[in-house]
């Protein structure tokens, strides 16, 4: 690649520029202006007797104009070429391309492909074999081959939402070369080290290439969010960047599960700072709705941080061995627990002190955590449901006290075997002094917390020594005795504080560490609550992939070859080839796996002490400026000609009206010639007048597929429905509008009809993203496969071509679960009373967003937001049944021929439109008596 941004194809022609001074001197002269005289002889003789006039000099600005004309012609002939290519690869071995395709390469991936493609062109011209390896691919066939094969591999590659595994790619490359020394080895890198010991450049240098190139892009785009903490008053967000040379302020947006921005903050970097922390201030209830954080204007997987159930509010049950004393609340076992958890959780207490009655009732509310303060013996009938609840994922937290110290040692709801009685530290009958806390171990939820210096323990229950006691201990005293122990039970766990929950046994409940310890324990539990009815022994630990993150930071339902995630309490899972970043679990509960581990730091690759040629990505395609220069020369020539004609009086002989018209025509022509590439650049974008027109009236809209017959039926179908709506309802829509998804604004239309055609071009990614954003914002898309078959419920049979195309489109959309319209749905009664939704055909159901009665009332979905499903799917060809010609005659027959079927098709369209515009209005109980009366009940 050339280091110069441009070069001349014929530089010798530039010598003609030396003649410009001579041209200047010649152009200063201009012939005298010709005069028109009357014929009489005496007038002519009088003129002849006058002395001869000398030619006048041309104006300096006219001379300058002609000089620019001459210079433009000379430069055009010299043919300046921008981004010229030169064959500069080294000989003596194959061209080796070692290409990063991790998350950081997503913004400039096209430039990286162009850069690699240009190097392959050089190798092909030189007859050199090419080897190529990608660092974010699990396998690589890096054996040197033809340039065509390498180009096919390059075209098939794409950025992955992963940190590059350069060691694996290097091993594959070294095995493929098998000792062959490369000629040029180009490392197209994202510039970031994968670890503190990343020695990729040194390893590539050890292959002894004749030339080692380090090709990198703009590091400014390499920014990632590494952690988020939902604190008491705000969410703190930590980010890291690769280019730390200058100060920067990165806006961060928090979005809910529907992709709507609900809060914002900023992360400010100082010069030389690669890690910084910002905050997003919002009420705790709003922060519970955060589903993802993203850095604005950075479309990478690293700039997105997914949030899972660990950031949401929990339901916590509080149980105590004694009834609270309202006159002495500080002595209540639950007083300090309530104060510690009130900002972070929904607290529930029993209505009756009878645990045999209250515990089963509380379990029906699906709590995430149950806290027992000094409860020794539980009613026998409560052990089985509690164990079932824990096995299904519940967290039981117990505090010691006199009752627990006197309880039997074989309690199944205690994580370790306890010695009967308690250990007293200090006092007249004890030789031991009160003990402080030791450092928290590096594993467990308290890892990273500073050791409390103001907490001493005067009394505790002791655990019997066992071989695994140290592994089960999350906190201990300075003498090594356990303070907090745990035991997993299938999907749940039991945690025991060996001290009481009030301040008689220790200072822990009145310290700030108590709040943080309880908060971390609650965050470990499941946010959606745990049911005690299912059999916990059969609960699977592996979490299937639910939504995966793309390299551009978008969530997709396409899981590909991703494997289930196996949670491990001891090791934080890291994103890899088997478990790419995303959400693992199900809609009821999931775990987030992000690109970078917590508190990671981006650092540049180390190439010190190595001979490396550094260069940037290719700036763009090679192009010649010759046509543009010739166009400039032509415009200057045209301007010079017009000026000379004006100075010679050519326009003075025209009539005033003709002269004005000529000047206007010349000005308009010059304007169009001066802007040849912009005359129609803005066609298709709605102007202000069109925007106001579409805001002022309701329009039915359809997607233009590019197939003339399909688009005509869609237009005439919506025109027929518009006329039907005008005659039968108070709604009077304006004429329907055809939409080009690539450039038209979609927000003006309540519903968009999309006829699916397998022979039409597949919509682009940008068009799919616009539809996805339109649906998230409250719009509805009606997909119609027009083939009478259901594309979603085929019962194992074959899917039609249109159905396959629909599935390809839906695979790129974030759609909710779907179901056929239930018999009691508002769509069946929004205007007409309907039991089915026929179109030209009757065989396909109408699919809508599934209602989820089991979901909590505060769960967010498109339907709970405005009562309208964001998606409708049918195969009954609605537009074919609605379509009419200019005389109002149906264009297509129904199958089977039945005019009542067409009538019900129109009624289906009316119900759909009323549903779009009124939402769940008809579900209001006020209308139920009138509806029942009409039904004759």
Short mmCIF file of N, CA and C in Angstrom, two decimals, residues 222-322:
data_model
loop_
_atom_site.label_atom_id
_atom_site.label_comp_id
_atom_site.label_asym_id
_atom_site.label_seq_id
_atom_site.Cartn_x
_atom_site.Cartn_y
_atom_site.Cartn_z
N UNK A 222 -12.40 1.89 20.13
CA UNK A 222 -12.26 0.71 20.99
C UNK A 222 -12.52 1.12 22.44
N UNK A 223 -13.77 1.04 22.84
CA UNK A 223 -14.22 1.40 24.18
C UNK A 223 -15.17 0.30 24.65
N UNK A 224 -15.08 -0.07 25.92
CA UNK A 224 -15.92 -1.17 26.43
C UNK A 224 -16.35 -0.87 27.86
N UNK A 225 -17.55 -1.34 28.18
CA UNK A 225 -18.05 -1.29 29.56
C UNK A 225 -17.65 -2.59 30.24
N UNK A 226 -17.02 -2.49 31.39
CA UNK A 226 -16.51 -3.68 32.07
C UNK A 226 -17.31 -4.09 33.30
N UNK A 227 -18.03 -3.18 33.92
CA UNK A 227 -18.81 -3.57 35.10
C UNK A 227 -19.87 -2.52 35.37
N UNK A 228 -20.88 -2.93 36.12
CA UNK A 228 -21.95 -2.04 36.56
C UNK A 228 -22.39 -2.49 37.94
N UNK A 229 -22.61 -1.53 38.80
CA UNK A 229 -22.99 -1.84 40.18
C UNK A 229 -24.23 -1.04 40.54
N UNK A 230 -25.28 -1.72 40.91
CA UNK A 230 -26.53 -1.07 41.29
C UNK A 230 -26.46 -0.68 42.75
N UNK A 231 -25.92 0.51 43.02
CA UNK A 231 -25.73 0.98 44.38
C UNK A 231 -27.05 1.50 44.95
N UNK A 232 -26.95 2.08 46.14
CA UNK A 232 -28.17 2.50 46.83
C UNK A 232 -28.86 3.66 46.14
N UNK A 233 -28.09 4.62 45.60
CA UNK A 233 -28.69 5.82 45.03
C UNK A 233 -28.47 5.96 43.53
N UNK A 234 -27.61 5.17 42.93
CA UNK A 234 -27.33 5.28 41.50
C UNK A 234 -26.67 4.00 41.03
N UNK A 235 -26.61 3.85 39.73
CA UNK A 235 -25.87 2.74 39.14
C UNK A 235 -24.53 3.26 38.66
N UNK A 236 -23.45 2.69 39.17
CA UNK A 236 -22.12 3.09 38.74
C UNK A 236 -21.67 2.18 37.61
N UNK A 237 -21.08 2.80 36.60
CA UNK A 237 -20.68 2.09 35.39
C UNK A 237 -19.19 2.34 35.17
N UNK A 238 -18.44 1.28 34.97
CA UNK A 238 -17.00 1.38 34.72
C UNK A 238 -16.72 1.00 33.27
N UNK A 239 -15.89 1.80 32.61
CA UNK A 239 -15.54 1.55 31.22
C UNK A 239 -14.04 1.69 31.04
N UNK A 240 -13.54 1.10 29.99
CA UNK A 240 -12.13 1.18 29.65
C UNK A 240 -12.00 1.52 28.18
N UNK A 241 -10.90 2.17 27.81
CA UNK A 241 -10.67 2.56 26.42
C UNK A 241 -9.23 2.25 26.04
N UNK A 242 -8.99 2.12 24.75
CA UNK A 242 -7.65 1.79 24.27
C UNK A 242 -6.83 3.05 24.01
N UNK A 243 -7.43 4.08 23.42
CA UNK A 243 -6.73 5.33 23.14
C UNK A 243 -6.98 6.29 24.30
N UNK A 244 -5.97 6.48 25.13
CA UNK A 244 -6.12 7.33 26.32
C UNK A 244 -5.36 8.64 26.19
N UNK A 245 -5.08 9.08 24.98
CA UNK A 245 -4.24 10.28 24.81
C UNK A 245 -4.96 11.54 25.23
N UNK A 246 -6.24 11.66 24.95
CA UNK A 246 -6.96 12.91 25.21
C UNK A 246 -8.14 12.65 26.13
N UNK A 247 -8.69 13.74 26.62
CA UNK A 247 -9.88 13.64 27.47
C UNK A 247 -11.09 13.29 26.62
N UNK A 248 -12.04 12.63 27.22
CA UNK A 248 -13.25 12.24 26.51
C UNK A 248 -14.39 12.07 27.49
N UNK A 249 -15.59 12.37 27.02
CA UNK A 249 -16.81 12.16 27.81
C UNK A 249 -17.73 11.27 26.99
N UNK A 250 -18.00 10.08 27.52
CA UNK A 250 -18.79 9.09 26.80
C UNK A 250 -20.20 9.03 27.40
N UNK A 251 -21.23 9.38 26.63
CA UNK A 251 -22.60 9.25 27.14
C UNK A 251 -23.02 7.79 27.21
N UNK A 252 -23.67 7.42 28.30
CA UNK A 252 -24.12 6.04 28.53
C UNK A 252 -25.64 6.06 28.69
N UNK A 253 -26.30 5.15 28.00
CA UNK A 253 -27.76 5.08 28.03
C UNK A 253 -28.18 3.74 28.61
N UNK A 254 -29.16 3.77 29.49
CA UNK A 254 -29.76 2.55 30.05
C UNK A 254 -31.08 2.29 29.35
N UNK A 255 -31.27 1.04 28.90
CA UNK A 255 -32.47 0.66 28.18
C UNK A 255 -33.19 -0.46 28.92
N UNK A 256 -34.50 -0.53 28.69
CA UNK A 256 -35.29 -1.59 29.30
C UNK A 256 -35.35 -2.79 28.35
N UNK A 257 -36.16 -3.78 28.70
CA UNK A 257 -36.21 -5.00 27.90
C UNK A 257 -36.78 -4.77 26.51
N UNK A 258 -37.51 -3.68 26.32
CA UNK A 258 -38.06 -3.37 25.01
C UNK A 258 -37.13 -2.49 24.17
N UNK A 259 -35.95 -2.19 24.70
CA UNK A 259 -35.00 -1.38 23.97
C UNK A 259 -35.23 0.11 24.08
N UNK A 260 -36.09 0.54 24.99
CA UNK A 260 -36.38 1.97 25.15
C UNK A 260 -35.40 2.58 26.14
N UNK A 261 -34.89 3.76 25.79
CA UNK A 261 -33.96 4.48 26.67
C UNK A 261 -34.75 5.08 27.83
N UNK A 262 -34.38 4.73 29.05
CA UNK A 262 -35.13 5.22 30.22
C UNK A 262 -34.26 6.02 31.17
N UNK A 263 -32.96 6.04 30.98
CA UNK A 263 -32.08 6.85 31.83
C UNK A 263 -30.76 7.02 31.10
N UNK A 264 -30.00 8.01 31.54
CA UNK A 264 -28.72 8.30 30.87
C UNK A 264 -27.74 8.85 31.88
N UNK A 265 -26.47 8.69 31.56
CA UNK A 265 -25.38 9.22 32.38
C UNK A 265 -24.18 9.45 31.50
N UNK A 266 -23.02 9.59 32.10
CA UNK A 266 -21.80 9.85 31.34
C UNK A 266 -20.60 9.31 32.10
N UNK A 267 -19.58 8.92 31.33
CA UNK A 267 -18.30 8.48 31.88
C UNK A 267 -17.24 9.43 31.36
N UNK A 268 -16.54 10.11 32.23
CA UNK A 268 -15.55 11.11 31.85
C UNK A 268 -14.14 10.55 32.03
N UNK A 269 -13.37 10.59 30.93
CA UNK A 269 -11.97 10.17 30.94
C UNK A 269 -11.08 11.40 30.94
N UNK A 270 -10.06 11.37 31.78
CA UNK A 270 -9.04 12.41 31.78
C UNK A 270 -7.91 11.99 30.85
N UNK A 271 -7.08 12.94 30.38
CA UNK A 271 -5.95 12.56 29.52
C UNK A 271 -5.04 11.55 30.22
N UNK A 272 -4.70 10.49 29.51
CA UNK A 272 -3.86 9.44 30.06
C UNK A 272 -4.60 8.41 30.89
N UNK A 273 -5.92 8.54 31.01
CA UNK A 273 -6.72 7.62 31.84
C UNK A 273 -7.40 6.61 30.93
N UNK A 274 -7.15 5.33 31.19
CA UNK A 274 -7.74 4.27 30.36
C UNK A 274 -8.95 3.62 31.03
N UNK A 275 -9.15 3.82 32.31
CA UNK A 275 -10.30 3.27 33.03
C UNK A 275 -10.97 4.40 33.79
N UNK A 276 -12.27 4.51 33.66
CA UNK A 276 -13.02 5.57 34.35
C UNK A 276 -14.38 5.02 34.76
N UNK A 277 -14.99 5.71 35.71
CA UNK A 277 -16.29 5.29 36.25
C UNK A 277 -17.25 6.47 36.19
N UNK A 278 -18.45 6.21 35.74
CA UNK A 278 -19.53 7.19 35.74
C UNK A 278 -20.73 6.64 36.46
N UNK A 279 -21.81 7.37 36.43
CA UNK A 279 -23.01 6.95 37.15
C UNK A 279 -24.26 7.31 36.37
N UNK A 280 -25.30 6.53 36.61
CA UNK A 280 -26.63 6.81 36.06
C UNK A 280 -27.57 6.94 37.25
N UNK A 281 -28.04 8.13 37.46
CA UNK A 281 -28.90 8.40 38.61
C UNK A 281 -30.35 8.20 38.22
N UNK A 282 -31.03 7.35 38.96
CA UNK A 282 -32.44 7.06 38.70
C UNK A 282 -33.03 6.41 39.95
N UNK A 283 -34.34 6.49 40.13
CA UNK A 283 -34.94 5.79 41.27
C UNK A 283 -34.67 4.30 41.21
N UNK A 284 -34.67 3.68 42.38
CA UNK A 284 -34.34 2.26 42.44
C UNK A 284 -35.30 1.42 41.62
N UNK A 285 -36.59 1.79 41.64
CA UNK A 285 -37.57 1.02 40.88
C UNK A 285 -37.27 1.11 39.38
N UNK A 286 -36.82 2.27 38.93
CA UNK A 286 -36.48 2.41 37.51
C UNK A 286 -35.21 1.65 37.18
N UNK A 287 -34.25 1.66 38.11
CA UNK A 287 -33.01 0.93 37.86
C UNK A 287 -33.26 -0.58 37.80
N UNK A 288 -34.31 -1.05 38.45
CA UNK A 288 -34.66 -2.46 38.35
C UNK A 288 -35.10 -2.84 36.94
N UNK A 289 -35.53 -1.84 36.16
CA UNK A 289 -35.97 -2.11 34.79
C UNK A 289 -34.83 -2.04 33.80
N UNK A 290 -33.63 -1.68 34.24
CA UNK A 290 -32.50 -1.63 33.31
C UNK A 290 -32.22 -3.04 32.80
N UNK A 291 -32.15 -3.19 31.49
CA UNK A 291 -31.82 -4.48 30.88
C UNK A 291 -30.46 -4.45 30.21
N UNK A 292 -30.00 -3.27 29.80
CA UNK A 292 -28.70 -3.17 29.17
C UNK A 292 -28.21 -1.73 29.24
N UNK A 293 -26.90 -1.59 29.27
CA UNK A 293 -26.25 -0.29 29.23
C UNK A 293 -25.44 -0.23 27.94
N UNK A 294 -25.41 0.91 27.30
CA UNK A 294 -24.66 1.04 26.05
C UNK A 294 -24.06 2.42 25.96
N UNK A 295 -22.87 2.48 25.36
CA UNK A 295 -22.20 3.75 25.10
C UNK A 295 -22.72 4.26 23.76
N UNK A 296 -23.22 5.48 23.75
CA UNK A 296 -23.80 6.04 22.54
C UNK A 296 -22.76 6.16 21.44
N UNK A 297 -23.21 5.94 20.21
CA UNK A 297 -22.38 6.10 19.00
C UNK A 297 -21.20 5.12 18.96
N UNK A 298 -21.30 4.01 19.68
CA UNK A 298 -20.28 2.97 19.63
C UNK A 298 -21.01 1.63 19.45
N UNK A 299 -21.15 1.21 18.20
CA UNK A 299 -21.91 0.00 17.88
C UNK A 299 -21.00 -1.21 17.92
N UNK A 300 -20.58 -1.60 19.12
CA UNK A 300 -19.78 -2.80 19.30
C UNK A 300 -20.34 -3.59 20.48
N UNK A 301 -20.00 -4.87 20.50
CA UNK A 301 -20.45 -5.71 21.60
C UNK A 301 -19.80 -5.30 22.91
N UNK A 302 -18.57 -4.77 22.85
CA UNK A 302 -17.92 -4.33 24.08
C UNK A 302 -18.55 -3.09 24.66
N UNK A 303 -19.15 -2.25 23.83
CA UNK A 303 -19.78 -1.02 24.31
C UNK A 303 -21.17 -1.27 24.88
N UNK A 304 -21.57 -2.53 24.95
CA UNK A 304 -22.87 -2.91 25.52
C UNK A 304 -22.62 -3.79 26.75
N UNK A 305 -23.33 -3.51 27.81
CA UNK A 305 -23.22 -4.31 29.03
C UNK A 305 -24.62 -4.82 29.38
N UNK A 306 -24.79 -6.13 29.28
CA UNK A 306 -26.08 -6.74 29.57
C UNK A 306 -26.26 -6.91 31.07
N UNK A 307 -27.46 -6.67 31.52
CA UNK A 307 -27.79 -6.82 32.93
C UNK A 307 -28.78 -7.98 33.07
N UNK A 308 -28.56 -8.79 34.09
CA UNK A 308 -29.44 -9.94 34.29
C UNK A 308 -30.22 -9.78 35.57
N UNK A 309 -30.72 -10.91 36.05
CA UNK A 309 -31.56 -10.88 37.25
C UNK A 309 -30.81 -10.40 38.48
N UNK A 310 -29.48 -10.44 38.44
CA UNK A 310 -28.71 -10.02 39.60
C UNK A 310 -28.85 -8.55 39.92
N UNK A 311 -29.42 -7.75 39.02
CA UNK A 311 -29.55 -6.32 39.24
C UNK A 311 -30.97 -5.91 39.63
N UNK A 312 -31.85 -6.89 39.76
CA UNK A 312 -33.25 -6.56 40.01
C UNK A 312 -33.62 -6.75 41.47
N UNK A 313 -34.75 -6.17 41.81
CA UNK A 313 -35.23 -6.22 43.19
C UNK A 313 -35.78 -7.60 43.52
N UNK A 314 -35.50 -8.07 44.74
CA UNK A 314 -35.93 -9.39 45.17
C UNK A 314 -37.09 -9.30 46.17
N UNK A 315 -37.80 -10.43 46.26
CA UNK A 315 -38.83 -10.56 47.29
C UNK A 315 -38.25 -11.42 48.41
N UNK A 316 -38.18 -10.85 49.62
CA UNK A 316 -37.51 -11.48 50.75
C UNK A 316 -38.52 -11.69 51.87
N UNK A 317 -38.57 -12.90 52.37
CA UNK A 317 -39.44 -13.25 53.50
C UNK A 317 -38.62 -13.18 54.78
N UNK A 318 -39.15 -12.52 55.79
CA UNK A 318 -38.48 -12.39 57.08
C UNK A 318 -39.24 -13.21 58.12
N UNK A 319 -38.55 -14.15 58.76
CA UNK A 319 -39.13 -14.98 59.80
C UNK A 319 -38.28 -14.86 61.06
N UNK A 320 -38.94 -14.83 62.18
CA UNK A 320 -38.22 -14.70 63.45
C UNK A 320 -38.74 -15.73 64.44
N UNK A 321 -37.85 -16.12 65.33
CA UNK A 321 -38.24 -17.10 66.35
C UNK A 321 -39.09 -16.50 67.44
N UNK A 322 -39.20 -15.18 67.48
CA UNK A 322 -40.02 -14.54 68.52
C UNK A 322 -40.77 -13.38 67.92
#
